[in-house]
Amino acid sequence: MYKIAVIPGDGTGPEVVREALKVLETAAKKYNFKYETKIFDFGGDRYLSTGKTLEDKDIEELRGYSAILLGAIGHPEVKPGILETGILLKLRFSLDQYINLRPVKLYNAVFCPLKDKKPEDVDFVVVRENSEGLYKGMGEFKNKGTKDEVAIQISYNTRKGVERCIRYAFEYARKRNKRKKVTLCGKTNVLTFAWDLWQRTFDELAREYPDITTDYAHVDATTMWFVKNPEWFDVIVTDNMFGDIITDLGAMVQGGMGIAAGGNINPQGVSMFEPIGGSAPKYTGKNVINPLAAVCAAGMMLEILGEEEAAKAVEDAVIKVVQKKLKSLGAGKMGYSTSEVGDLVVQNL
Ligand code: IPM
Ligand code: MN
C-alpha cells in the first residue's frame, strides 16, 4: 500500500493534479497496486491566511510517505521567493531530493518548434543536481543600499554532492540503455573552481563505466545544440542553476510546458514529482490548462515506486493522446478541456 502525499498547491496546480489522480486511480485498478492519498494545503493561499509556508513538523510527516505529488507553487499576491524557498526548495532540501530528473521527449513531431526534428531526435534526460550550487542560498551583501554595494552569491559544490549526482547519471544511462552516453554540461572555461571539481569527479567516475560514452559541453553551447542537434544527447548531467535553465529550453523543444514533467528524487528516501511549468495564474480555474505534465509526473512516480509496467502504460496512453487527439499542447488550444484530456488518458489506459 503506497502512501501518496498530494500537494495541489497554487494556481492551476489543483486542476492538473486532479487529472493526474484520475489516471493514477485507473492505473491502480488495471495494474493491481494499492495506494492511499492525503491532501496537504501548502501553498500561497494558506500562506496568505496563516503566514505559514512549511514547518519542520510538516517535513517530519512527509517523511512517512512513499512519494509526493505536487501541482505547482507560486502565487501572484505573494512576493517572489517566499513560497519558492519556503515550500518548494525547502521540500527538496529537507528531504534530500538531490536529483532533479527531467526527461525531454518529443511525443509528436507536429508540436516541436524545431524544423525537421522527429520524436527519435528529441529523447534525452537532464539529471540536474538539486541540493547545492547557487541554490544553496549562500552569500551576503556588503554596503547594502549604498553606491558601493556588493552582492555575493556563492555556488556551493561538495565532492560528495557532485559525485552522487554524476553517479546517478551514469547509472541512469546504463539502465536507460539507449545511446549510453553521458554529457557533462558545465562552464569549465570560466567557473574554474566549481567546474574543475565537476570535471575531475566526472572523469574519475567515467572509468567505472566503460560501457558509457562520455562527452562535455559548455552550458551556453548546450543551449545551441538543444536547438540544432538535440539527437546528440542521451543523459546530460549538470548543476542546479544550469539544470534549471536548460530544462526550460528542453521543455519547449519537447513541445512546451504542458507536457514537461520532473522528479525530485532521493533514491533512499521520499521523492516528489511535479509538472515543471509552474502555477500559470492566468489560466487558473478555467479548465484549459494542459494536465499531461502532471499525468507524466504521476507516471514517473509510478516508475520510481517500482510499478514499471503501470508507468509505461501511462506514458503510452499519453503518447496516444498527444499523437491522435490534441490540436496543440498549449493551454486553451488543445481542442479539449483540462478534464477531457484527463479522461482521454484514462480511456487510452
Ligand atoms: C523549477 C523552478 C524552481 C527552480 C523555482 C520555482 C524555485 O523554476 O523547478 O525549475 O528554480 O528550481
Ligand atoms: Mn525552473
Coordinates of C-alpha atoms and ligand atoms in Angstrom, one line a residue:
M1 CA 0.0 0.0 0.0
Y2 CA 1.6 3.2 -1.2
K3 CA 1.1 6.4 0.8
I4 CA 1.0 9.3 -1.6
A5 CA 1.2 12.9 -0.2
V6 CA -0.6 15.2 -2.6
I7 CA 0.2 18.9 -2.6
P8 CA -2.1 20.5 -5.2
G9 CA -0.6 23.9 -4.4
D10 CA -1.4 27.2 -6.3
G11 CA -2.9 28.4 -9.5
T12 CA -3.6 25.6 -11.9
G13 CA -1.9 23.1 -9.6
P14 CA -5.2 21.6 -8.3
E15 CA -6.7 21.3 -11.7
V16 CA -3.8 19.3 -13.2
V17 CA -3.3 17.2 -10.0
R18 CA -7.0 16.2 -10.2
E19 CA -6.4 14.7 -13.7
A20 CA -3.2 13.0 -12.6
L21 CA -5.1 11.4 -9.7
K22 CA -7.8 10.1 -12.1
V23 CA -5.1 8.4 -14.2
L24 CA -3.4 7.0 -11.1
E25 CA -6.7 5.5 -10.0
T26 CA -7.2 3.8 -13.3
A27 CA -3.6 2.6 -13.4
A28 CA -4.0 1.1 -9.9
K29 CA -7.1 -0.9 -10.9
K30 CA -5.5 -2.2 -14.0
Y31 CA -2.1 -3.0 -12.6
N32 CA -3.2 -4.1 -9.2
F33 CA -1.5 -1.9 -6.8
K34 CA -3.0 -0.1 -3.8
Y35 CA -2.4 3.4 -2.6
E36 CA -4.0 6.0 -0.3
T37 CA -3.6 9.7 -0.6
K38 CA -3.6 12.6 1.8
I39 CA -4.1 16.2 0.5
F40 CA -1.8 18.9 2.0
D41 CA -2.8 22.5 1.5
F42 CA 0.7 24.0 1.4
G43 CA 0.8 27.0 -0.9
G44 CA 0.1 30.6 -1.4
D45 CA -3.5 30.8 -0.1
R46 CA -2.5 29.1 3.1
Y47 CA 0.5 31.4 3.4
L48 CA -1.7 34.5 2.9
S49 CA -4.2 33.4 5.6
T50 CA -1.8 31.9 8.2
G51 CA 1.7 33.2 7.4
K52 CA 2.9 29.7 7.2
T53 CA 4.9 28.1 4.5
L54 CA 6.2 24.7 5.6
E55 CA 7.1 23.8 9.1
D56 CA 9.5 21.2 10.4
K57 CA 6.6 19.1 11.7
D58 CA 5.2 19.0 8.1
I59 CA 8.5 17.7 6.8
E60 CA 8.6 15.1 9.5
E61 CA 5.1 14.0 8.5
L62 CA 6.0 13.8 4.8
R63 CA 8.9 11.5 5.7
G64 CA 6.4 8.8 6.4
Y65 CA 5.1 8.8 2.8
S66 CA 6.1 6.7 -0.2
A67 CA 6.1 9.7 -2.6
I68 CA 4.8 13.2 -3.0
L69 CA 2.8 14.5 -6.0
L70 CA 3.0 18.3 -6.3
G71 CA 0.9 20.6 -8.6
A72 CA 2.5 24.0 -8.5
I73 CA 3.9 26.5 -6.1
G74 CA 3.7 30.3 -6.9
H75 CA 1.0 32.9 -6.1
P76 CA 0.7 36.3 -7.8
E77 CA -0.1 38.0 -4.4
V78 CA 3.0 36.7 -2.6
K79 CA 6.4 38.3 -3.1
P80 CA 8.6 36.2 -5.3
G81 CA 10.9 34.0 -3.3
I82 CA 8.8 33.3 -0.2
L83 CA 6.9 30.3 -1.4
E84 CA 9.7 29.1 -3.6
T85 CA 12.3 28.9 -0.8
G86 CA 9.7 28.3 2.0
I87 CA 8.0 25.4 0.3
L88 CA 9.4 24.0 -2.9
L89 CA 13.2 24.4 -2.2
K90 CA 12.6 23.5 1.5
L91 CA 11.0 20.2 0.4
R92 CA 13.8 19.4 -2.0
F93 CA 16.5 20.3 0.5
S94 CA 15.0 18.8 3.7
L95 CA 14.0 15.6 2.1
D96 CA 17.5 15.5 0.4
Q97 CA 16.0 15.0 -3.1
Y98 CA 19.3 15.5 -4.6
I99 CA 18.4 14.6 -8.2
N100 CA 16.1 16.6 -10.4
L101 CA 15.3 14.3 -13.2
R102 CA 13.8 15.9 -16.3
P103 CA 13.1 13.9 -19.4
V104 CA 12.9 15.7 -22.6
K105 CA 11.0 13.6 -25.0
L106 CA 9.0 14.6 -28.1
Y107 CA 5.8 12.6 -28.5
N108 CA 4.6 14.2 -31.7
A109 CA 6.7 16.0 -34.3
V110 CA 3.9 18.4 -35.0
F111 CA 4.4 20.0 -31.6
C112 CA 8.2 20.5 -32.0
P113 CA 9.3 24.1 -32.7
L114 CA 12.4 22.8 -34.3
K115 CA 12.4 22.3 -38.1
D116 CA 12.6 18.7 -39.3
K117 CA 13.1 17.1 -35.9
K118 CA 11.2 13.9 -35.2
P119 CA 10.5 12.1 -31.9
E120 CA 13.6 9.9 -32.3
D121 CA 15.7 13.1 -32.4
V122 CA 14.4 14.5 -29.2
D123 CA 14.8 11.9 -26.5
F124 CA 17.1 12.8 -23.7
V125 CA 17.1 13.2 -19.9
V126 CA 18.6 16.0 -17.8
V127 CA 20.0 15.0 -14.5
R128 CA 20.1 18.2 -12.5
E129 CA 21.8 18.4 -9.2
N130 CA 19.1 19.5 -6.8
S131 CA 20.6 20.3 -3.4
E132 CA 23.6 22.5 -3.9
G133 CA 25.2 25.1 -6.2
L134 CA 23.8 28.6 -6.4
Y135 CA 20.6 27.3 -4.8
K136 CA 22.3 26.8 -1.5
G137 CA 21.4 30.4 -0.7
M138 CA 24.9 31.3 0.5
G139 CA 26.2 34.8 0.1
E140 CA 26.0 38.3 1.5
F141 CA 25.5 42.0 0.9
K142 CA 28.3 44.4 1.6
N143 CA 27.4 48.1 1.9
K144 CA 23.8 47.4 1.2
G145 CA 21.8 50.3 -0.2
T146 CA 25.0 52.4 -0.9
K147 CA 26.7 53.2 -4.2
D148 CA 29.4 50.7 -3.2
E149 CA 27.0 47.9 -2.7
V150 CA 28.3 44.4 -3.4
A151 CA 26.0 41.3 -3.6
I152 CA 27.8 38.0 -3.4
Q153 CA 26.1 34.7 -4.3
I154 CA 28.1 31.6 -3.8
S155 CA 27.9 28.4 -5.8
Y156 CA 28.5 25.6 -3.2
N157 CA 29.7 22.3 -4.6
T158 CA 30.8 19.4 -2.4
R159 CA 32.7 16.4 -3.7
K160 CA 30.0 14.1 -2.2
G161 CA 27.2 16.1 -3.7
V162 CA 28.8 16.2 -7.1
E163 CA 29.8 12.6 -7.0
R164 CA 26.3 11.2 -6.0
C165 CA 24.7 13.2 -8.8
I166 CA 27.2 12.2 -11.5
R167 CA 27.0 8.5 -10.3
Y168 CA 23.2 8.7 -10.7
A169 CA 23.6 10.0 -14.2
F170 CA 25.9 7.1 -15.2
E171 CA 23.7 4.5 -13.6
Y172 CA 20.7 6.1 -15.3
A173 CA 22.3 6.0 -18.7
R174 CA 23.1 2.3 -18.2
K175 CA 19.6 1.4 -17.1
R176 CA 18.0 3.5 -19.8
N177 CA 20.1 1.6 -22.3
K178 CA 19.6 3.9 -25.3
R179 CA 22.6 5.8 -26.7
K180 CA 24.5 5.0 -23.4
K181 CA 26.1 8.4 -23.3
V182 CA 26.5 10.9 -20.5
T183 CA 27.3 14.6 -21.3
L184 CA 28.6 16.8 -18.6
C185 CA 27.2 20.3 -19.1
G186 CA 29.2 23.0 -17.3
K187 CA 31.4 26.0 -17.7
T188 CA 35.0 24.8 -17.1
N189 CA 36.4 27.8 -19.1
V190 CA 35.2 30.4 -16.6
L191 CA 33.9 28.9 -13.4
T192 CA 37.2 27.4 -12.6
F193 CA 36.6 26.2 -9.1
A194 CA 33.2 24.6 -9.3
W195 CA 33.6 23.0 -12.7
D196 CA 37.1 21.8 -12.0
L197 CA 35.6 19.7 -9.2
W198 CA 32.8 18.5 -11.5
Q199 CA 35.1 17.7 -14.4
R200 CA 37.6 15.7 -12.2
T201 CA 34.8 13.8 -10.5
F202 CA 33.2 13.1 -13.8
D203 CA 36.4 11.8 -15.3
E204 CA 37.1 9.6 -12.3
L205 CA 33.6 8.0 -12.3
A206 CA 33.7 7.6 -16.1
R207 CA 36.4 5.0 -15.6
E208 CA 33.9 2.8 -13.6
Y209 CA 31.5 2.9 -16.6
P210 CA 33.5 1.8 -19.6
D211 CA 30.2 0.9 -21.4
I212 CA 29.1 4.5 -21.3
T213 CA 30.4 7.1 -23.7
T214 CA 31.2 10.5 -22.2
D215 CA 31.1 14.0 -23.6
Y216 CA 31.4 17.5 -22.3
A217 CA 29.6 20.7 -23.5
H218 CA 29.7 24.2 -22.0
V219 CA 26.3 25.3 -20.9
D220 CA 26.0 28.1 -23.5
A221 CA 26.9 25.7 -26.3
T222 CA 24.4 23.2 -24.8
T223 CA 21.5 25.6 -25.4
M224 CA 22.7 25.8 -29.0
W225 CA 22.9 22.1 -29.5
F226 CA 19.4 21.6 -27.9
V227 CA 18.1 23.6 -30.9
K228 CA 20.4 22.4 -33.6
N229 CA 21.3 18.8 -32.8
P230 CA 19.1 17.5 -29.9
E231 CA 19.8 14.0 -31.2
W232 CA 23.3 14.2 -29.8
F233 CA 22.1 13.9 -26.3
D234 CA 21.1 10.9 -24.1
V235 CA 21.8 11.7 -20.5
I236 CA 23.0 15.2 -19.5
V237 CA 24.4 15.9 -16.0
T238 CA 24.7 19.4 -14.7
D239 CA 24.5 21.6 -11.7
N240 CA 21.4 23.1 -10.1
M241 CA 21.4 26.5 -11.9
F242 CA 22.4 25.3 -15.3
G243 CA 19.9 22.5 -15.0
D244 CA 17.1 24.9 -14.1
I245 CA 17.8 27.0 -17.2
I246 CA 18.4 24.3 -19.8
T247 CA 15.3 22.3 -18.8
D248 CA 13.0 25.2 -19.6
L249 CA 14.5 25.2 -23.1
G250 CA 14.2 21.4 -23.1
A251 CA 10.5 21.7 -22.2
M252 CA 10.0 23.9 -25.3
V253 CA 11.9 21.5 -27.5
Q254 CA 9.6 18.7 -26.4
G255 CA 6.5 20.7 -27.2
G256 CA 6.0 23.0 -24.3
M257 CA 5.4 23.3 -20.6
G258 CA 2.1 21.4 -21.0
I259 CA 4.0 18.1 -21.3
A260 CA 7.2 18.7 -19.2
A261 CA 7.4 16.6 -16.0
G262 CA 10.1 16.3 -13.4
G263 CA 11.1 14.2 -10.4
N264 CA 12.9 15.4 -7.3
I265 CA 14.5 12.2 -6.3
N266 CA 16.1 10.9 -3.2
P267 CA 16.9 7.3 -4.2
Q268 CA 17.0 6.3 -0.5
G269 CA 14.1 8.5 0.7
V270 CA 10.9 10.3 -0.3
S271 CA 10.8 11.6 -3.8
M272 CA 8.5 14.3 -5.2
F273 CA 7.0 14.6 -8.7
E274 CA 5.8 17.7 -10.4
P275 CA 4.9 19.3 -13.7
I276 CA 7.7 21.8 -14.2
G277 CA 5.6 24.6 -15.6
G278 CA 4.5 26.5 -12.5
S279 CA 1.2 27.8 -11.4
A280 CA 0.1 29.6 -14.6
P281 CA -2.2 32.1 -12.7
K282 CA -3.8 33.5 -15.8
Y283 CA -5.3 30.1 -16.6
T284 CA -6.5 29.3 -13.1
G285 CA -10.0 27.8 -12.7
K286 CA -10.7 27.9 -16.5
N287 CA -10.3 24.2 -17.2
V288 CA -8.0 25.0 -20.1
I289 CA -4.5 24.1 -18.7
N290 CA -2.8 21.0 -20.1
P291 CA -2.7 18.3 -17.4
L292 CA -0.4 16.0 -19.3
A293 CA 2.8 17.2 -17.5
A294 CA 1.1 16.3 -14.2
V295 CA 0.0 13.0 -15.6
C296 CA 3.6 12.3 -16.8
A297 CA 4.8 13.3 -13.3
A298 CA 2.5 10.7 -11.8
G299 CA 3.9 8.2 -14.4
M300 CA 7.4 9.0 -13.3
M301 CA 6.3 8.5 -9.7
L302 CA 5.0 5.0 -10.6
E303 CA 8.3 4.1 -12.1
I304 CA 10.3 5.2 -9.1
L305 CA 7.9 3.3 -6.8
G306 CA 8.7 0.2 -8.8
E307 CA 5.4 0.0 -10.7
E308 CA 7.2 0.0 -14.0
E309 CA 4.5 -1.7 -16.1
A310 CA 1.9 0.8 -15.0
A311 CA 4.4 3.7 -15.6
K312 CA 5.0 2.5 -19.1
A313 CA 1.2 2.2 -19.7
V314 CA 0.6 5.7 -18.5
E315 CA 3.3 7.0 -20.8
D316 CA 1.9 5.0 -23.7
A317 CA -1.6 6.4 -23.1
V318 CA -0.2 10.0 -23.0
I319 CA 1.6 9.3 -26.3
K320 CA -1.6 8.1 -27.9
V321 CA -3.5 11.2 -26.8
V322 CA -0.7 13.5 -27.9
Q323 CA -0.4 11.8 -31.3
K324 CA -4.1 11.2 -32.1
K325 CA -6.2 13.7 -30.3
L326 CA -4.7 17.1 -29.3
K327 CA -4.6 20.0 -31.6
S328 CA -1.9 21.7 -29.5
L329 CA -0.2 21.2 -26.2
G330 CA -0.8 24.8 -25.1
A331 CA -3.4 25.9 -22.6
G332 CA -6.7 26.7 -24.2
K333 CA -5.6 25.3 -27.6
M334 CA -5.8 21.6 -27.1
G335 CA -9.2 21.2 -28.6
Y336 CA -10.3 19.7 -25.3
S337 CA -10.6 21.0 -21.7
T338 CA -8.3 20.0 -18.9
S339 CA -10.7 17.4 -17.6
E340 CA -11.4 16.0 -21.0
V341 CA -7.7 15.5 -21.6
G342 CA -7.5 13.6 -18.3
D343 CA -10.5 11.4 -19.5
L344 CA -8.8 10.7 -22.8
V345 CA -5.7 9.4 -21.0
V346 CA -7.9 7.2 -18.8
Q347 CA -9.7 5.8 -21.9
N348 CA -6.4 5.0 -23.5
L349 CA -5.0 3.3 -20.4
Ligands
IPM1 C1 11.9 24.8 -11.3 C2 11.5 26.1 -10.8 C3 12.1 26.4 -9.4 C4 13.6 26.3 -9.5 C5 11.7 27.7 -8.8 C6 10.2 27.9 -8.8 C7 12.2 27.9 -7.4 O1 11.9 27.1 -11.7 O2 11.5 23.8 -10.6 O3 12.7 24.6 -12.2 O4 14.3 27.3 -9.8 O5 14.1 25.2 -9.3
MN2 MN 12.9 26.3 -13.5

